[in-house]
XYZ file of C-alpha atoms in Angstrom:
239
model
C -3.063 -0.913 -1.460
C 0.335 -2.769 -1.427
C 0.575 -6.600 -2.803
C 3.462 -8.606 -1.248
C 4.298 -11.217 -3.800
C 6.563 -14.306 -2.898
C 6.626 -15.970 -5.680
C 9.639 -18.139 -7.065
C 8.531 -18.493 -10.493
C 10.233 -15.703 -12.978
C 7.787 -15.293 -15.688
C 4.552 -16.023 -13.400
C 6.233 -13.212 -10.951
C 6.745 -10.827 -13.407
C 3.389 -11.175 -14.895
C 1.001 -11.035 -11.717
C 3.774 -7.926 -10.687
C 2.785 -6.428 -14.284
C -1.443 -6.850 -14.312
C -1.559 -6.296 -10.504
C 0.212 -2.494 -11.355
C -1.869 -2.250 -14.303
C -5.007 -2.810 -12.319
C -3.508 -0.060 -9.380
C -2.263 -2.339 -6.961
C 1.528 -1.407 -5.657
C 3.232 -4.665 -5.985
C 6.656 -5.755 -3.636
C 7.397 -9.083 -5.715
C 10.189 -11.534 -3.995
C 11.621 -14.987 -5.597
C 12.495 -16.666 -1.909
C 10.528 -16.746 0.998
C 13.133 -15.282 3.320
C 13.446 -11.553 1.616
C 9.736 -12.663 1.450
C 9.698 -13.026 5.794
C 11.758 -10.006 5.493
C 9.403 -7.944 3.604
C 6.375 -8.470 5.590
C 8.062 -7.910 8.870
C 9.665 -4.771 8.391
C 6.459 -3.577 6.048
C 2.594 -3.224 5.928
C 1.199 -4.364 3.359
C -2.887 -4.349 2.574
C -2.409 -8.108 1.415
C 0.033 -10.734 0.593
C 0.024 -13.585 -2.169
C 2.194 -16.749 -0.907
C 3.987 -19.088 -2.960
C 3.337 -22.325 -0.722
C 6.639 -24.636 -2.621
C 9.530 -22.186 -2.615
C 13.620 -22.811 -3.142
C 14.125 -22.000 0.515
C 11.731 -21.760 3.265
C 7.509 -23.210 3.015
C 4.985 -20.852 2.643
C 3.148 -22.447 5.227
C 5.834 -21.961 7.547
C 6.438 -18.362 7.085
C 3.187 -18.306 7.380
C 3.318 -19.575 10.608
C 5.932 -17.004 11.509
C 4.091 -14.296 10.718
C 0.713 -14.876 12.393
C 3.101 -15.788 15.433
C 3.766 -12.695 15.390
C 0.663 -10.655 16.431
C 0.707 -9.746 12.681
C -2.733 -10.205 10.819
C -2.172 -8.994 7.367
C -4.500 -10.958 5.022
C -2.815 -14.100 3.050
C -3.795 -16.099 -0.171
C -1.862 -18.926 -0.754
C -0.573 -19.621 -4.474
C 0.570 -23.469 -4.862
C 0.283 -26.118 -8.079
C -0.910 -28.682 -5.059
C -4.642 -29.637 -5.124
C -5.130 -31.804 -2.331
C -7.122 -30.979 -0.204
C -4.974 -31.946 2.875
C -3.054 -29.561 1.512
C -5.716 -26.658 1.515
C -6.876 -27.191 4.990
C -3.649 -26.682 6.248
C -3.209 -23.740 4.834
C -5.781 -22.305 6.203
C -5.206 -23.763 9.550
C -2.421 -22.434 10.111
C -3.567 -18.706 9.480
C -3.710 -18.492 5.722
C -6.916 -17.071 4.675
C -7.497 -17.998 0.955
C -5.715 -20.877 -1.545
C -5.551 -20.438 -5.223
C -4.508 -22.702 -7.283
C -2.021 -22.839 -10.310
C -3.120 -21.991 -13.557
C -5.637 -19.537 -12.331
C -7.447 -17.105 -14.359
C -5.746 -13.543 -13.931
C -9.555 -12.311 -12.939
C -10.148 -15.322 -10.672
C -7.321 -13.679 -8.624
C -8.201 -9.942 -8.366
C -11.092 -10.945 -7.250
C -9.323 -13.201 -4.279
C -7.883 -10.158 -3.678
C -10.788 -7.574 -3.647
C -12.436 -10.107 -1.439
C -9.813 -9.769 1.143
C -9.062 -5.993 1.217
C -12.977 -6.230 1.579
C -13.010 -8.992 4.610
C -9.845 -7.005 6.240
C -12.296 -3.270 5.944
C -15.481 -4.726 7.168
C -13.185 -6.159 10.441
C -11.818 -2.978 10.786
C -13.983 -0.170 9.304
C -13.636 2.236 11.612
C -9.527 2.311 10.739
C -10.715 2.797 7.122
C -12.262 6.413 8.013
C -9.091 8.805 8.660
C -8.999 12.868 9.227
C -6.969 15.500 9.980
C -8.757 18.734 10.357
C -11.860 19.262 7.862
C -10.324 16.656 5.150
C -11.930 13.314 5.816
C -10.448 9.831 3.770
C -12.516 7.056 3.429
C -10.846 4.484 2.292
C -13.153 1.286 2.045
C -15.288 3.892 -0.598
C -11.598 5.125 -1.898
C -14.143 9.297 -1.345
C -12.029 12.360 -0.067
C -13.079 15.414 1.104
C -12.400 18.680 2.578
C -15.605 19.745 4.936
C -18.553 19.702 2.734
C -16.945 19.281 -0.616
C -16.023 16.160 -2.488
C -12.695 16.391 -3.346
C -11.809 13.723 -6.786
C -8.328 12.013 -7.237
C -6.786 10.089 -9.376
C -5.324 6.409 -8.431
C -1.950 7.466 -7.485
C -3.001 10.450 -5.547
C -5.351 8.944 -4.071
C -2.768 6.521 -2.719
C -0.456 9.291 -1.885
C -2.565 11.272 0.258
C -3.358 8.647 1.970
C 0.416 7.156 1.971
C 0.290 10.534 3.704
C -2.636 10.796 6.566
C -1.080 7.399 7.698
C 2.286 9.514 8.669
C 1.104 13.116 9.629
C 2.710 14.757 11.409
C 6.051 12.665 9.529
C 8.496 14.875 7.469
C 9.164 12.089 4.390
C 11.735 12.418 2.302
C 11.357 11.899 -1.627
C 12.869 9.008 -1.415
C 10.242 7.121 1.149
C 7.845 8.491 -1.060
C 9.101 7.240 -4.003
C 9.631 3.953 -3.119
C 6.196 3.119 -0.447
C 3.814 5.254 -3.375
C 5.509 4.010 -6.696
C 7.346 1.467 -5.999
C 10.171 2.759 -7.601
C 13.707 3.889 -6.451
C 14.086 7.308 -6.466
C 16.342 9.368 -8.833
C 17.211 13.005 -7.871
C 17.435 14.157 -11.502
C 13.397 13.574 -11.941
C 10.560 15.953 -10.530
C 7.923 13.143 -10.704
C 7.285 13.064 -6.867
C 7.329 17.288 -6.919
C 4.882 17.518 -9.092
C 2.617 14.237 -8.005
C 2.280 16.558 -4.529
C 2.362 19.735 -6.320
C -0.965 17.938 -8.379
C -2.155 17.252 -4.843
C -2.200 20.402 -3.552
C -3.663 22.210 -5.710
C -6.864 19.820 -5.591
C -7.016 19.571 -1.500
C -5.216 23.186 -0.329
C -6.354 25.370 -3.452
C -9.333 27.636 -1.709
C -9.450 26.487 1.671
C -8.327 28.327 4.853
C -5.885 25.593 6.574
C -2.624 24.602 4.208
C -2.738 20.393 5.045
C 0.442 19.859 2.024
C 4.362 21.340 3.469
C 7.175 21.519 1.567
C 10.080 21.345 4.507
C 13.204 22.009 2.818
C 15.917 20.449 2.353
C 14.059 16.883 4.042
C 10.489 16.907 1.960
C 7.000 16.617 2.681
C 4.901 17.087 5.556
C 1.436 16.571 6.570
C 0.589 18.868 9.148
C -2.968 21.278 9.938
C -0.348 23.933 10.419
C -1.978 27.403 10.397
C -1.205 29.064 7.091
C 0.226 32.301 9.127
C 2.671 30.056 10.955
C 4.046 27.946 8.609
C 4.731 30.805 6.437
C 6.878 32.250 8.910
C 8.641 29.467 10.239
C 11.629 28.823 7.661
C 11.727 24.764 8.046
C 8.540 25.422 5.462
C 8.417 26.522 1.828
C 5.518 26.811 0.274
C 6.123 25.698 -3.659
């Protein structure tokens, strides 16, 4: 689950990001409204944590623009103001929840999970993704190949979800690093290759149709190709 955090207080932003990361979320933190809005319009997020009082653009205005653009990402407003009129305004302009600073981190987690649960219930069908005999249920956090249940770590689940949501696309290592690990890709590290190798062992080994393929010089691709075809195609090279 990827979270957009727009918070101009550096220490609070770092505290929230660290806590959410330890809880299994990927967090993209921006300290200005315009930077946050740019990220919101070009990337997909599971939930947005939006400070109201920002140094450049009011958080209410940013969410209003986001909703006007037809976007429905759940938004939780964070603010030091506890006026009823502000809370009402936040909901009226398209916010989904409102949390007043200071707050307990446990409450923040509960609010985020509640928003995610409501979003999944509203669009439950889209929470189940298929490819060949592979089935991922995002809401239940389960993965199966046929009748076989596959146990994945939280990071492996996020990696497989990323592949499934972009099945058929060639995904460069730099994109995988940015979107799944929230890091800049370093060509000297093999963390991406190692993680994909482990995921491949779990979802491909022992099954006739191989799903994860290495595209030489480009990255990886999730595709239900016949193994004999992928083996003959010079574009593909299995690790």
